[in-house]
Each structure stands twice: as structure tokens, then as C-alpha cells.
Amino acid sequence: MRATIDPQKDYYQVLGVTQDASIEEIKAAFRALARRYHPDSATGDAEQFRLVQEAYDVLRDPAQRLAYDRQRASLGLSSDAPLQIKSWVSASVLPALESEQLLYVMAEISPKSAQGTGEQPLNLALVIDRSTSMRGTRMENVKLAIHEFIDALKPEDRLAVIAFSDRAEVIVPSVRGTEKRRLHAAISRLVPSGGTEIYQGLMTALEEVRRYVGGRYVSHVILMTDGRTYGDEELSLIEAKRAAAQGIGISALGIGEDWNDLFLDALAQAGHGLSQYISAPSQLQRLLQQHLRGLSSVIARNLDLFVKPAEGMVLRSIYRVRPHIGPLPLPEGGAIALGHLSDESIGVLLELVVQPEPPLGEHRILRFEVEALCGNDLKRTRLRHDVKVTFTTGEVPPQEVPARLLNTLARWSVYRLQEKAWHFLEKGDTREATTLLQSAATRLFDMGQRELARVAMLEADRIDQQGAPSSRGRKQLRYGTRSLAISPADDKLRS
Amino acid sequence: MSDESKGTAIICPACGAENLPGTLFCTECGIYLPSGGPLRTEPLPDEQEGATSRRWVQESTLGVNQLVGITIEVLESGRRVPLALEEGKEIFIGRLDAVHGIFPELDLTNDGGLGHGVSRRHARIHTKNGVCFLEDMDSTNGTYLEDERLTPYLPYELHDGDIITLGTMRLRVRLHKRAA
């Protein structure tokens, strides 16, 4: 008899075996369970017995089992994905209102187990700004950090080094991690001169990385600059998007105060990487090392997130909140590219507007789907996660907002305040910008972030009196608020 | 059906902005709405009343021109703390002491409260019939309103712009009336 396959049921779980269980294990599990649930036995359960039989009928037959596994995988129900999705809502029971109401939903995508897939080989390029402004200790600090970076490379990694000013130069073409002496020597010889033209440097670096892109390599370009580029921003962004489509990530590190933060943010976002502010020399070493670790511990690549609100739910905003806070484009039916997942989880926060008079009872309000390339064979894997809440006309019980969500919201709302302030400033509304920064200062103070609160207060005064913030203060706030760390301890505070 | 489920906007006690029901942080000024006060790292345990009573719902018992909020500015640090005012609800001012279960709505620990001689339970603010009162709670170093020392446990009326002194810490009061 041919069994019917129902991919919605987890047959492996029914039999209590893992997905890679051998046929002997499956047989043994079936015999034990059949004995327990057989209707004639004292512990009999006809319903359960039937289910055990159905599971066994499918899993005992290799062809059926394969078909079942494929169906599950295509539905995102497969349990062998190395990642998982968890979610939090600001309230799980909501009043059925005659007007709109707001619900916050946070989702986190994280590796399922701590071990990961082992170290991934890297295919990297460092793009170094060698313009005149880098002269002196700044360049020496960069060199020092890069020397350490080179030392940490594994033999199977690849690294190219590109220096740029008005034009770009390949200092070392893409070589293996075994050629450390050659890399060190080239870095030592680097002398600053000329202006800053990022596009040339970026293009040259991408050329080097493209030579080895593919296979198991994690390909990435790290740009370090201390200045502004003029007129080639648009071209650079187009190039970054093209690179991202080929699986090459781009990160941007801004050194000092004079670089264009909006441009580097956009570049890193287009390149699915990170943009960061380096205010002290020691930070550069730490960040480069962090980058190296993060890239080699990648467990899933090119994550695409699909957000599907149910009928009657409208997505108002979506932000990345982990590891750093930042805006994401509204998906409008398409995928949101989240880059690679390393051992650090990726979090997104959504504002969902519940339309008036929602249907009563428990309902799915949102579905998350993640597609990613997983494992050493880069298998395309799908994962699904539903978010449900209950609507009632009765009394809504007092509910605690989950601590992790609440703490994230507090930080996200401060980040938004200061971003809004810059937005108003751009439009010439110094009054509104001042008020927003003052509010941000108060919130930061409440959170115990006294240093950032002080900066916000100072910049609010500057804008109020001179109409413009300091370049340093603005960067401290923008990069400080986006990376307000959410420590694991935050989760325990309220328990 | 509770009042809240009629679904009116949440009016921010600090800036007056309208927020959708369910909003936790004011979209205009970022204040934590359920407590109407500052969020330290998380709302403290003593604020766990029913969600309905904590929300700032437009349909309250307050009439037009009633007090809806108070902002206390700590002159030393420049910190401004907006707090909600509600008939029958008290705002305690002092220093947080979790061990002894003292969770003041306005915690002056981070403003150097100890050095200024602020007691853990120093003073309280409450409203009655639309008038806002300040009361010293027999603090060690006393409470002053416009430089006049208050007799402990006697309510004194607060006005917009008043300076309160706790020990040696000076605070300025801003009262927010609800716009008609």
C-alpha cells in the first residue's frame, strides 16, 4: 500500500528520531511506539497509533522519504536548516478595536547550534585610503592594524591590498594567506599622497576579489577612508549593488571626522556589510579582527527575508536591530537582503498597524520566510515562521512586554530620534532638530548612557546657537546610538 | 469592554503628540508611554498595574484645561523628565533602592542625588481637583519650594516655573495643561 504524504506533519518527531536516522533506528523506534500505542495494550491510543503507522510507512521507503524531505524543505519546514527564527510581540492578546492600533514584532535569525560549520575560507580585499590627510600617526595606526590583520589570516584565505588616492593601485594582487611576508612588506612601504577617490579604489578591489569569487569562499571588500569622495558616489553605489548580487560584501570604516557618513552608510548597506566609525586607533585593530572572525564564522549566506503580513495588517516600518540598528527598505512583496549570518544573530523590528475590527480569536498576523545558502555545499534552504496573536472583545489581561523586545525598542526609539533630528536639520528646521536631540539626550540619560547623553545635549545647543552640529558629535551620536549594545543580561532583568 | 478598547489615540504626556493605541514609545519624543515617565532600562516592578490604567488615553476623567503632565528639570545635569499626572496617582521623588523596594518615579541617583542630600523617599507630587501639590516626606535634609522650607507631610501647591530644592539639589517644574 502506498502511504499518503503529509508534509505538514513532522514524521521524524512522531517517531522520535533525527532526520538523518538510519532505517534500523526508524524500525526500532516504530516497534517500540507501536507496542505502546496499540489499541489492545493498556497504554493504547488509536489516534496516535495511526499516526505512528503513517510516519513509519513514509519513512521506511527511501523514495517516499526523499519525496517527504523535499516537500518539507520547500515549505521551509525542514528541521535540518542550521538556522532558526524566533519572534516576540508587544502583546499576544489584543483588544478588537474599532480603530487602528500598533503592534511591535521582533524576529531574530540565529544559528541553531553553537558549533557552526567550521571556519570558512575568505576571499578579501583591503582598500586603503592613502590620501595626504592620512599622513603621520593616522597612517601608522592603519598600518599597524593591517599588520595584525595579515597575521590572523589562515593559509587557505586570500587577500588583495589596494591603495587609492586620486587613482588606485594594486599593492598586492590577491594572494594566499601563506604569503604573509609579501603582504607585510607591501604595507610597510605605503606612503600617503594625493586626494580621495573611492570609486577607483573600490573598482580595483572588486576586480581582484572577482578573480576568485565562488566556491566556498566568503568574498568581502573592506574599505578604510578618512575623507570625502566627490562626484563618484552614485557610481560607487551601483558598483556595490552589482557586487552584492554576485555575493561580494562591502564594509566601510570611516577614520577621523571628515568622511561622509551618509555615503559610507549607503555603500555598506548596498554591499550588505557594515559601516563603522573609528574614533580611536585601537578601535581599528579591534574592528578589523572582529570582521575577520565574523566573516570566517559565516554559517548561512545571502539571507533573503520575506515578510508577509496577513490581511488587515499593514507594515509601517521595518528596521534591522541586531547586531546594529539601521533602516531596511519596506519589502513591498519582495525580499529584504540581510547579508550573511555569522555566529551573531540578526534581528529585525517591525511596526505593524492592525486595521480596525480584526477577526476575533487567535490568528496568524504575519509570516516570516528566510531563504539562505547553508552548509558546506551551499544548499538553498528555506525556513518559515508564523506569528500569532489573539483578538478579543473581552477584558485584555495585563501583559508584560517581553524584556528583550522592550529593551530593543528603547534603543531603537533613541536611534530614530537622532536620525530624525538630522533629517530636519537637512531641511533647515533647526528648531525641530534641537528639540529632537534634547529628547534623545533625556532618553539616553534615562538609559544610563551618560556620555552619549552629554554629546546629544552639546550638539542640541550647537544647532540651537550656530545652526549646525560638529562633525565629530554627529558621528558619535549616529554610530553610538546604532550600536547601543543589548547585553544578554537585559533579558534577565525582569525575571 | 474597557475604556481602552474603544480605541482612542494615546496622547503623549510630554509632547502632546498623538500615537496609535499600542504604541510603547512616543513617535515624536521617544518617551516610554505606559508609565508616562522615563524608562531606565526597563519599567520597574512597582509599575505593573493593569495595562489599561497605565496608558495615556485621551478619554480620561480630565476635562479641558486640566493638568496632564509635569516636566521636572534637574538644573544641575540639565536632564528633563516628563511625567504623567493623574488624579489619585502619586509621583515619588528620591533615590532608587531596589533592596528596600523603593522605586521612585523620579530617581535622582544618576544626577548626584546622594551627594546633594536627597533621601531615598524624599518628596511626592500629586494632583487633586486639577491642582498639583508637593509634599515633603520627612526627608533628612528637607524640601524647599521657592526657597521656603516645607513642613513635612503638608501639601503645598505647585505652579509652573517653581523651583524645588531637595537637600541642595535644585529642580524646576513645568506643568502641562491639556489643550482644548
XYZ file of C-alpha atoms in Angstrom:
675
model
C 0.000 0.000 0.000
C 1.239 3.409 -0.840
C 1.208 5.845 2.065
C -0.120 9.348 1.767
C 2.479 12.008 2.483
C 1.517 14.985 4.584
C 4.472 17.388 4.666
C 2.802 19.476 7.387
C 3.339 16.612 9.865
C 6.766 16.065 11.363
C 7.127 12.290 10.975
C 10.615 12.336 12.470
C 9.262 13.895 15.609
C 6.371 11.412 15.719
C 8.884 8.558 15.789
C 11.294 10.483 17.993
C 14.248 10.129 15.625
C 16.550 12.646 13.939
C 16.331 13.488 10.273
C 19.476 11.539 9.468
C 18.290 8.420 11.304
C 19.145 5.073 9.676
C 16.439 2.657 8.576
C 17.324 0.412 11.544
C 16.760 3.268 14.003
C 13.445 4.057 12.361
C 12.326 0.414 12.564
C 13.320 0.144 16.210
C 11.520 3.381 17.085
C 8.409 2.231 15.260
C 8.305 -1.144 17.032
C 8.597 0.439 20.466
C 5.924 3.053 19.764
C 3.566 0.598 18.049
C 3.687 -1.622 21.114
C 2.941 1.335 23.390
C 0.056 2.799 21.387
C -1.547 -0.399 20.063
C -5.282 -0.156 20.851
C -5.159 -3.576 22.556
C -2.493 -2.542 25.038
C -3.124 -0.773 28.354
C -1.431 2.409 27.124
C -3.269 2.219 23.822
C -4.166 5.288 21.788
C -5.777 4.570 18.430
C -5.190 8.061 17.054
C -1.530 8.067 17.989
C -1.116 4.505 16.712
C -2.451 5.519 13.314
C -0.053 8.484 13.177
C 2.938 6.330 14.116
C 1.975 3.916 11.376
C 1.618 6.711 8.830
C 5.047 8.097 9.768
C 6.636 4.679 9.508
C 5.008 3.962 6.147
C 6.573 7.061 4.666
C 9.997 6.905 6.296
C 10.635 3.162 5.726
C 10.537 3.638 1.961
C 13.631 5.526 0.685
C 11.774 7.025 -2.288
C 8.853 8.201 -0.161
C 11.198 9.514 2.492
C 13.143 11.530 -0.071
C 9.934 12.973 -1.506
C 8.740 13.851 2.003
C 12.073 15.536 2.872
C 11.932 17.605 -0.324
C 8.355 18.696 0.269
C 9.206 19.751 3.812
C 12.282 21.641 2.678
C 10.367 23.522 0.004
C 7.790 24.560 2.607
C 10.514 25.808 4.920
C 9.566 23.196 7.485
C 12.722 21.171 7.262
C 14.386 20.776 10.615
C 17.884 20.367 9.218
C 18.389 24.072 8.486
C 21.335 25.344 10.554
C 19.400 28.482 11.476
C 16.232 29.267 13.361
C 13.763 32.137 13.650
C 12.353 33.341 16.951
C 9.862 36.135 17.425
C 8.457 38.430 20.098
C 5.301 40.568 20.077
C 4.494 43.575 22.262
C 1.164 41.962 23.214
C -0.168 38.488 22.493
C -3.772 39.328 23.391
C -5.146 42.494 21.823
C -8.467 44.284 22.107
C -10.529 44.199 18.941
C -10.633 47.949 18.344
C -12.814 49.977 16.040
C -9.742 51.965 15.150
C -6.187 51.215 14.115
C -3.681 50.038 16.700
C 0.019 49.407 16.727
C 1.800 46.145 17.392
C 5.561 45.668 17.548
C 7.034 42.429 16.255
C 10.677 41.477 16.587
C 12.264 38.473 14.901
C 15.723 37.070 15.326
C 17.510 34.760 12.954
C 20.257 32.857 14.693
C 22.416 29.760 14.262
C 20.719 26.685 15.663
C 23.758 25.265 17.371
C 26.858 26.978 18.646
C 29.314 24.912 16.652
C 28.552 26.363 13.201
C 30.026 24.868 10.051
C 33.643 25.486 10.954
C 35.903 28.119 9.501
C 35.095 29.377 6.049
C 37.906 30.338 3.657
C 37.942 34.049 2.907
C 38.474 35.946 -0.319
C 39.192 39.500 0.806
C 40.435 42.837 -0.404
C 41.518 45.746 1.781
C 41.069 49.153 0.203
C 43.217 51.754 1.912
C 42.854 55.486 1.557
C 46.411 56.793 1.095
C 45.438 60.435 0.567
C 47.584 63.202 2.055
C 45.257 63.610 5.025
C 46.278 60.124 6.222
C 49.866 61.304 6.700
C 51.510 60.829 10.106
C 50.201 58.805 13.011
C 46.915 58.064 11.283
C 48.635 56.092 8.530
C 50.958 54.432 11.032
C 47.951 53.263 13.064
C 46.251 51.888 9.984
C 49.414 50.021 9.021
C 49.702 48.559 12.498
C 46.127 47.299 12.413
C 46.616 45.789 8.956
C 49.804 44.007 10.008
C 47.792 42.324 12.755
C 45.040 41.550 10.305
C 47.535 39.822 7.987
C 48.927 37.784 10.880
C 45.448 36.448 11.644
C 44.846 35.148 8.085
C 44.567 31.393 7.616
C 46.632 29.677 4.888
C 43.533 28.954 2.788
C 42.389 32.610 2.856
C 43.127 35.098 0.096
C 43.901 38.792 0.456
C 44.474 41.602 -2.021
C 45.609 45.067 -0.932
C 44.624 48.165 -2.877
C 45.690 51.704 -2.062
C 43.916 54.673 -3.560
C 44.182 58.435 -3.701
C 43.375 60.193 -6.999
C 43.962 56.850 -8.636
C 44.022 53.261 -7.442
C 46.967 50.921 -7.256
C 47.111 47.190 -6.577
C 49.765 46.999 -3.850
C 49.474 43.210 -3.670
C 47.213 41.211 -6.027
C 45.022 38.539 -4.448
C 47.460 36.081 -2.807
C 47.086 33.152 -0.413
C 47.279 33.567 3.334
C 50.645 31.808 3.226
C 52.311 34.827 1.610
C 52.324 36.910 4.754
C 55.841 38.290 4.226
C 54.943 39.771 0.872
C 51.813 41.382 2.346
C 53.676 42.809 5.347
C 56.421 44.267 3.160
C 53.953 45.984 0.841
C 52.058 47.538 3.741
C 55.282 48.860 5.265
C 56.148 50.686 2.042
C 52.827 52.532 1.830
C 53.297 56.336 1.631
C 50.423 58.850 1.651
C 49.904 61.337 -1.183
C 47.068 62.791 -3.276
C 43.286 63.112 -2.865
C 40.409 60.715 -2.188
C 38.570 58.950 -4.990
C 36.749 55.996 -3.573
C 35.255 54.684 -6.823
C 38.649 53.893 -8.361
C 39.784 52.050 -5.244
C 36.544 50.128 -4.970
C 36.551 49.063 -8.630
C 40.132 47.826 -8.454
C 39.426 45.867 -5.256
C 36.339 44.251 -6.748
C 38.337 43.198 -9.795
C 40.791 41.385 -7.542
C 38.077 39.694 -5.478
C 36.087 38.674 -8.569
C 39.005 36.599 -9.800
C 38.370 34.076 -7.040
C 34.694 34.552 -6.225
C 32.572 31.420 -5.877
C 33.033 28.037 -4.276
C 33.174 28.083 -0.518
C 34.955 31.437 -0.410
C 33.327 34.200 1.602
C 34.138 37.224 -0.554
C 34.356 40.650 1.013
C 35.894 44.079 0.486
C 36.862 46.277 3.439
C 37.270 49.967 2.682
C 39.139 52.329 5.007
C 38.937 56.044 4.397
C 39.276 59.348 6.213
C 37.970 61.685 3.541
C 35.167 62.614 1.234
C 34.863 61.480 -2.314
C 33.283 63.904 -4.768
C 31.120 63.128 -7.770
C 31.627 59.366 -7.830
C 29.168 58.410 -5.075
C 26.426 57.246 -7.428
C 28.814 55.093 -9.450
C 30.219 53.567 -6.282
C 26.745 52.641 -5.047
C 25.822 50.996 -8.351
C 29.055 49.032 -8.232
C 28.355 47.955 -4.633
C 24.913 46.649 -5.597
C 26.359 44.720 -8.512
C 28.959 43.197 -6.209
C 26.310 42.227 -3.641
C 24.341 40.425 -6.354
C 27.464 38.372 -7.054
C 27.822 37.541 -3.368
C 30.616 40.026 -2.627
C 30.047 42.069 0.519
C 31.420 45.537 1.223
C 32.158 47.123 4.591
C 33.302 50.677 5.143
C 35.330 52.030 8.050
C 35.480 55.799 8.479
C 38.532 57.173 10.263
C 38.538 60.563 11.951
C 35.783 63.145 11.445
C 35.873 64.304 7.835
C 34.351 61.432 5.899
C 30.833 61.372 4.535
C 28.810 59.191 6.906
C 25.669 59.130 4.761
C 27.637 57.910 1.761
C 29.557 55.204 3.631
C 26.307 54.017 5.268
C 24.656 53.755 1.859
C 27.679 51.975 0.418
C 27.764 49.404 3.210
C 24.010 48.906 3.016
C 24.175 48.337 -0.729
C 27.077 45.946 -0.148
C 25.285 44.090 2.703
C 28.130 44.966 5.029
C 28.758 47.277 7.950
C 29.773 50.906 8.172
C 31.621 51.923 11.277
C 33.171 54.968 12.854
C 36.756 54.728 14.023
C 37.437 57.467 16.565
C 40.459 55.892 18.244
C 43.390 53.964 16.705
C 42.885 50.929 18.940
C 39.331 50.613 17.624
C 40.554 49.913 14.104
C 42.562 46.877 15.195
C 39.641 45.529 17.164
C 37.135 46.086 14.366
C 39.326 44.507 11.702
C 39.829 41.440 13.871
C 36.089 41.301 14.558
C 35.402 41.472 10.848
C 37.783 38.641 10.166
C 36.197 36.447 12.831
C 32.680 37.304 11.729
C 33.356 36.519 8.080
C 35.078 33.213 8.711
C 32.310 32.037 11.031
C 29.592 32.588 8.427
C 27.068 29.751 8.698
C 24.475 30.892 6.139
C 24.940 33.199 3.172
C 22.904 35.719 1.239
C 19.924 35.722 3.575
C 16.711 36.871 1.940
C 13.917 37.785 4.309
C 10.297 37.765 3.164
C 7.764 39.487 5.389
C 4.167 38.563 4.695
C 1.566 40.392 6.769
C -1.868 38.735 6.876
C -4.936 40.554 5.630
C -5.831 43.501 7.824
C -2.208 44.074 8.864
C -0.165 46.916 7.411
C 3.588 47.080 7.738
C 4.512 50.615 8.829
C 8.256 50.272 9.207
C 10.999 47.706 9.346
C 14.428 48.133 10.914
C 17.420 45.979 11.478
C 18.075 45.988 15.245
C 20.825 43.446 15.623
C 23.810 43.378 15.546
C 23.375 47.105 14.764
C 20.352 49.323 14.393
C 19.652 50.600 10.906
C 16.849 51.155 8.421
C 15.701 48.493 5.976
C 13.681 49.140 2.841
C 9.993 48.221 3.014
C 9.796 44.912 1.163
C 6.642 45.519 -0.934
C 6.322 41.852 -1.737
C 9.985 41.316 -2.485
C 12.877 40.073 -0.444
C 14.959 42.066 2.006
C 18.608 41.152 1.671
C 20.227 40.711 5.075
C 23.698 39.571 4.019
C 25.471 36.699 5.757
C 24.635 35.167 9.120
C 27.637 34.500 11.335
C 27.540 33.298 14.915
C 25.912 36.607 15.887
C 22.161 36.686 15.369
C 20.384 39.109 13.033
C 17.354 40.905 14.450
C 14.596 42.846 12.718
C 11.915 45.016 14.282
C 8.566 45.720 12.655
C 5.816 48.192 13.366
C 2.572 46.573 12.345
C -0.644 48.576 12.127
C -3.648 46.410 12.925
C -6.627 47.607 10.891
C -9.960 48.308 12.626
C -12.236 45.435 13.673
C -9.873 42.488 13.345
C -11.410 38.985 13.335
C -11.832 37.588 16.864
C -9.820 34.681 18.190
C -6.300 33.508 17.518
C -4.926 34.404 14.116
C -1.705 34.420 12.194
C -0.856 38.061 11.639
C 2.500 37.703 9.995
C 4.679 35.138 8.293
C 8.452 35.367 8.075
C 10.327 33.374 5.476
C 14.065 33.203 5.187
C 15.989 31.836 2.245
C 19.703 31.287 2.561
C 22.616 29.252 1.261
C 23.612 26.862 4.026
C 26.259 24.324 4.822
C 29.452 23.497 3.020
C 27.570 22.601 -0.152
C 25.739 25.983 -0.038
C 22.362 24.315 -0.306
C 19.442 26.694 -0.752
C 17.365 26.370 2.404
C 14.011 27.867 3.316
C 12.678 28.480 6.736
C 9.247 29.645 7.810
C 7.961 31.204 10.980
C 4.434 32.349 11.815
C 3.455 34.994 14.352
C 0.058 34.645 16.008
C -1.952 36.833 18.361
C -5.461 36.686 19.825
C -8.073 39.403 19.385
C -10.818 39.723 21.956
C -13.739 41.976 22.832
C -13.415 40.948 26.458
C -11.068 42.187 29.120
C -7.483 42.306 27.944
C -5.297 40.847 30.682
C -2.298 42.883 31.809
C 0.640 41.618 29.808
C 4.295 42.248 30.200
C 6.134 43.302 27.107
C 8.979 40.789 26.665
C 12.135 42.327 28.149
C 14.218 41.674 25.064
C 11.707 43.474 22.873
C 11.260 46.364 25.305
C 14.990 46.951 25.651
C 15.406 46.851 21.896
C 12.527 49.294 21.457
C 14.054 51.753 23.927
C 17.315 51.831 21.974
C 15.641 51.844 18.586
C 13.472 54.799 19.574
C 16.525 56.847 20.610
C 18.266 55.946 17.374
C 15.196 57.122 15.484
C 15.008 60.413 17.384
C 18.524 61.423 16.438
C 18.151 60.223 12.831
C 15.011 62.339 12.617
C 16.942 65.301 14.008
C 19.483 65.111 11.162
C 16.654 64.799 8.713
C 15.026 68.011 9.979
C 18.382 69.745 10.036
C 18.883 68.878 6.390
C 15.587 70.612 5.646
C 16.760 73.662 7.572
C 14.450 73.175 10.559
C 16.951 73.809 13.358
C 14.202 74.219 15.969
C 12.780 70.745 15.441
C 16.283 69.263 15.222
C 17.204 70.878 18.552
C 14.063 69.576 20.265
C 14.612 66.058 18.939
C 18.222 65.956 20.092
C 17.156 67.233 23.522
C 14.609 64.436 23.728
C 17.288 61.954 22.646
C 19.564 63.299 25.395
C 16.866 62.758 28.030
C 16.218 59.208 26.826
C 19.934 58.416 26.754
C 20.316 59.740 30.266
C 17.431 57.537 31.418
C 19.172 54.526 29.920
C 22.341 55.354 31.830
C 24.205 56.318 28.621
C 25.610 59.474 30.181
C 28.430 60.058 27.711
C 26.163 59.876 24.666
C 23.538 61.935 26.506
C 26.118 64.649 27.068
C 27.104 64.643 23.382
C 23.440 64.895 22.356
C 22.891 67.837 24.704
C 26.008 69.601 23.425
C 25.038 69.137 19.783
C 21.490 70.324 20.508
C 22.978 73.527 21.935
C 25.304 73.896 18.948
C 22.448 73.567 16.497
C 20.334 75.941 18.540
C 23.036 78.606 18.638
C 25.049 78.114 15.448
C 22.635 76.197 13.260
C 24.989 73.249 12.727
C 26.355 70.333 14.731
C 30.013 69.393 14.982
C 31.090 66.693 12.568
C 32.522 64.672 15.437
C 29.457 64.925 17.663
C 27.150 63.954 14.840
C 29.193 60.834 14.106
C 29.471 59.929 17.774
C 25.692 60.065 18.056
C 24.838 58.308 14.827
C 27.262 55.438 15.354
C 26.879 55.405 19.123
C 23.093 55.042 19.161
C 23.020 52.403 16.426
C 25.326 50.137 18.365
C 23.897 50.576 21.857
C 24.647 47.053 22.972
C 21.831 44.848 24.112
C 23.546 42.685 26.639
C 22.284 39.181 27.425
C 21.796 40.440 30.989
C 18.946 42.648 29.766
C 16.815 39.578 29.313
C 17.161 38.580 32.917
C 16.460 41.945 34.494
C 12.774 41.460 34.849
C 12.615 37.799 35.684
C -15.159 46.260 27.424
C -12.564 48.510 28.947
C -12.225 52.169 28.072
C -9.137 51.437 26.118
C -10.791 49.070 23.719
C -12.866 51.934 22.377
C -9.604 52.707 20.712
C -8.642 56.290 21.141
C -5.238 57.684 20.492
C -2.609 57.831 23.201
C -1.702 61.435 23.897
C 1.927 61.772 24.882
C 2.120 63.479 28.300
C 5.442 65.043 27.401
C 4.951 66.488 23.936
C 1.235 66.105 23.259
C 1.728 64.037 20.118
C -0.986 61.569 19.171
C 0.074 57.951 18.965
C -1.830 54.884 17.854
C -3.084 52.647 20.669
C -0.447 50.037 21.386
C 2.434 52.455 20.869
C 5.093 51.985 23.538
C 7.471 54.820 22.682
C 6.159 58.184 21.538
C 6.979 58.644 17.862
C 7.718 62.334 18.418
C 9.792 62.472 21.593
C 10.612 58.817 22.295
C 9.175 58.809 25.808
C 8.062 55.465 27.233
C 4.301 55.863 27.165
C 2.867 53.222 29.511
C 4.463 54.804 32.584
C 4.307 58.323 31.229
C 7.784 58.610 32.641
C 11.327 57.750 31.878
C 12.435 54.244 31.133
C 15.603 53.490 32.969
C 16.496 50.192 31.401
C 13.095 48.659 31.868
C 9.920 49.589 33.693
C 10.319 48.831 37.345
C 8.234 46.225 39.118
C 6.010 48.614 41.046
C 4.514 49.908 37.819
C 2.855 46.658 36.975
C -0.724 47.713 37.302
C -3.178 46.750 34.637
C -2.105 47.889 31.212
C -5.290 49.912 30.920
C -4.591 52.236 33.791
C -1.050 52.893 32.659
C -1.839 54.025 29.167
C -2.440 57.652 28.399
C -5.843 57.579 26.897
C -7.494 60.718 25.631
C -10.790 59.785 27.201
C -9.811 60.243 30.797
C -11.792 61.844 33.555
C -9.865 65.044 32.985
C -11.675 67.987 31.492
C -10.366 70.705 29.237
C -7.503 72.757 30.667
C -6.691 70.095 33.189
C -3.171 69.167 34.075
C -1.923 66.215 32.091
C 1.745 66.175 32.813
C 4.661 67.683 34.575
C 8.247 68.063 33.431
C 10.873 68.280 36.097
C 14.178 69.715 35.038
C 17.214 68.806 37.102
C 19.132 72.075 36.900
C 22.494 70.530 37.708
C 22.565 67.966 34.914
C 20.073 69.621 32.552
C 18.049 66.425 32.475
C 14.348 66.929 31.811
C 11.953 64.256 32.968
C 8.364 64.356 31.712
C 5.902 62.538 33.959
C 2.179 61.934 33.680
C -0.200 63.465 36.211
C -3.335 61.641 37.146
C -5.850 62.264 39.892
C -5.122 59.938 42.767
C -1.741 58.883 41.455
C 1.431 59.909 43.223
C 4.847 60.730 41.843
C 7.562 59.852 44.312
C 10.897 61.630 44.161
C 14.008 60.143 45.705
C 16.721 57.625 45.081
C 16.118 54.094 43.868
C 16.838 51.375 46.396
C 15.813 48.043 44.956
C 16.830 46.159 48.093
C 14.318 48.036 50.211
C 11.727 48.153 47.471
C 11.929 51.898 46.898
C 11.224 52.714 43.280
C 10.618 56.448 42.925
C 9.068 57.661 39.665
C 11.777 60.297 39.599
C 15.055 58.682 40.578
C 17.832 61.189 41.234
C 20.648 58.677 41.730
C 22.311 59.450 38.408
C 22.059 63.192 38.974
C 24.248 63.001 42.058
C 21.306 62.754 44.430
C 23.270 61.222 47.274
C 25.884 63.978 47.296
C 23.135 66.604 47.318
C 21.496 65.043 50.336
C 18.448 63.608 48.599
C 16.709 60.986 50.702
C 15.542 57.711 49.210
C 11.958 58.735 49.987
C 12.211 62.488 49.746
C 9.026 64.048 48.450
C 5.901 63.315 46.492
C 3.739 65.140 43.965
C 0.030 64.506 43.497
C -2.978 66.230 41.973
C -6.359 66.920 43.461
C -9.183 68.636 41.602
C -6.780 69.765 38.928
C -4.304 71.321 41.344
C -0.797 69.964 41.718
C 0.718 69.568 45.201
C 4.189 68.922 46.569
C 4.719 67.233 49.916
C 7.901 66.590 51.880
C 8.082 63.064 53.279
C 10.041 63.956 56.376
C 13.287 63.865 54.439
C 16.617 64.176 56.238
C 17.672 67.402 54.529
C 14.312 68.938 53.820
C 12.307 70.065 50.787
C 12.107 73.739 49.774
C 9.597 75.348 47.438
C 10.842 78.681 46.103
C 13.390 78.632 48.942
C 10.762 78.172 51.614
C 11.169 75.057 53.745
C 8.106 72.831 53.735
C 6.572 71.335 56.838
C 6.712 67.545 56.404
C 3.525 65.832 55.219
C 1.717 69.090 54.404
C 0.760 69.605 50.737
C 1.892 72.845 49.070
C 0.511 73.981 45.725
C 2.900 73.827 42.768
C 2.954 76.419 39.977
C 4.511 76.381 36.552
C 8.122 77.553 36.792
C 8.537 76.841 40.530
C 11.952 75.868 41.821
C 12.009 72.886 44.181
C 15.099 72.196 46.284
C 15.714 68.741 47.711
C 18.620 68.970 50.132
C 20.798 71.073 47.861
C 19.530 69.724 44.543
C 17.501 72.216 42.533
C 14.673 71.221 40.213
C 12.450 73.349 38.001
C 8.797 72.473 37.484
C 6.938 72.761 34.188
C 3.244 71.989 34.220
C 1.472 70.868 31.049
C -2.165 71.719 30.636
C -4.239 69.864 28.168
C -5.063 71.901 25.111
C -8.777 72.354 24.490
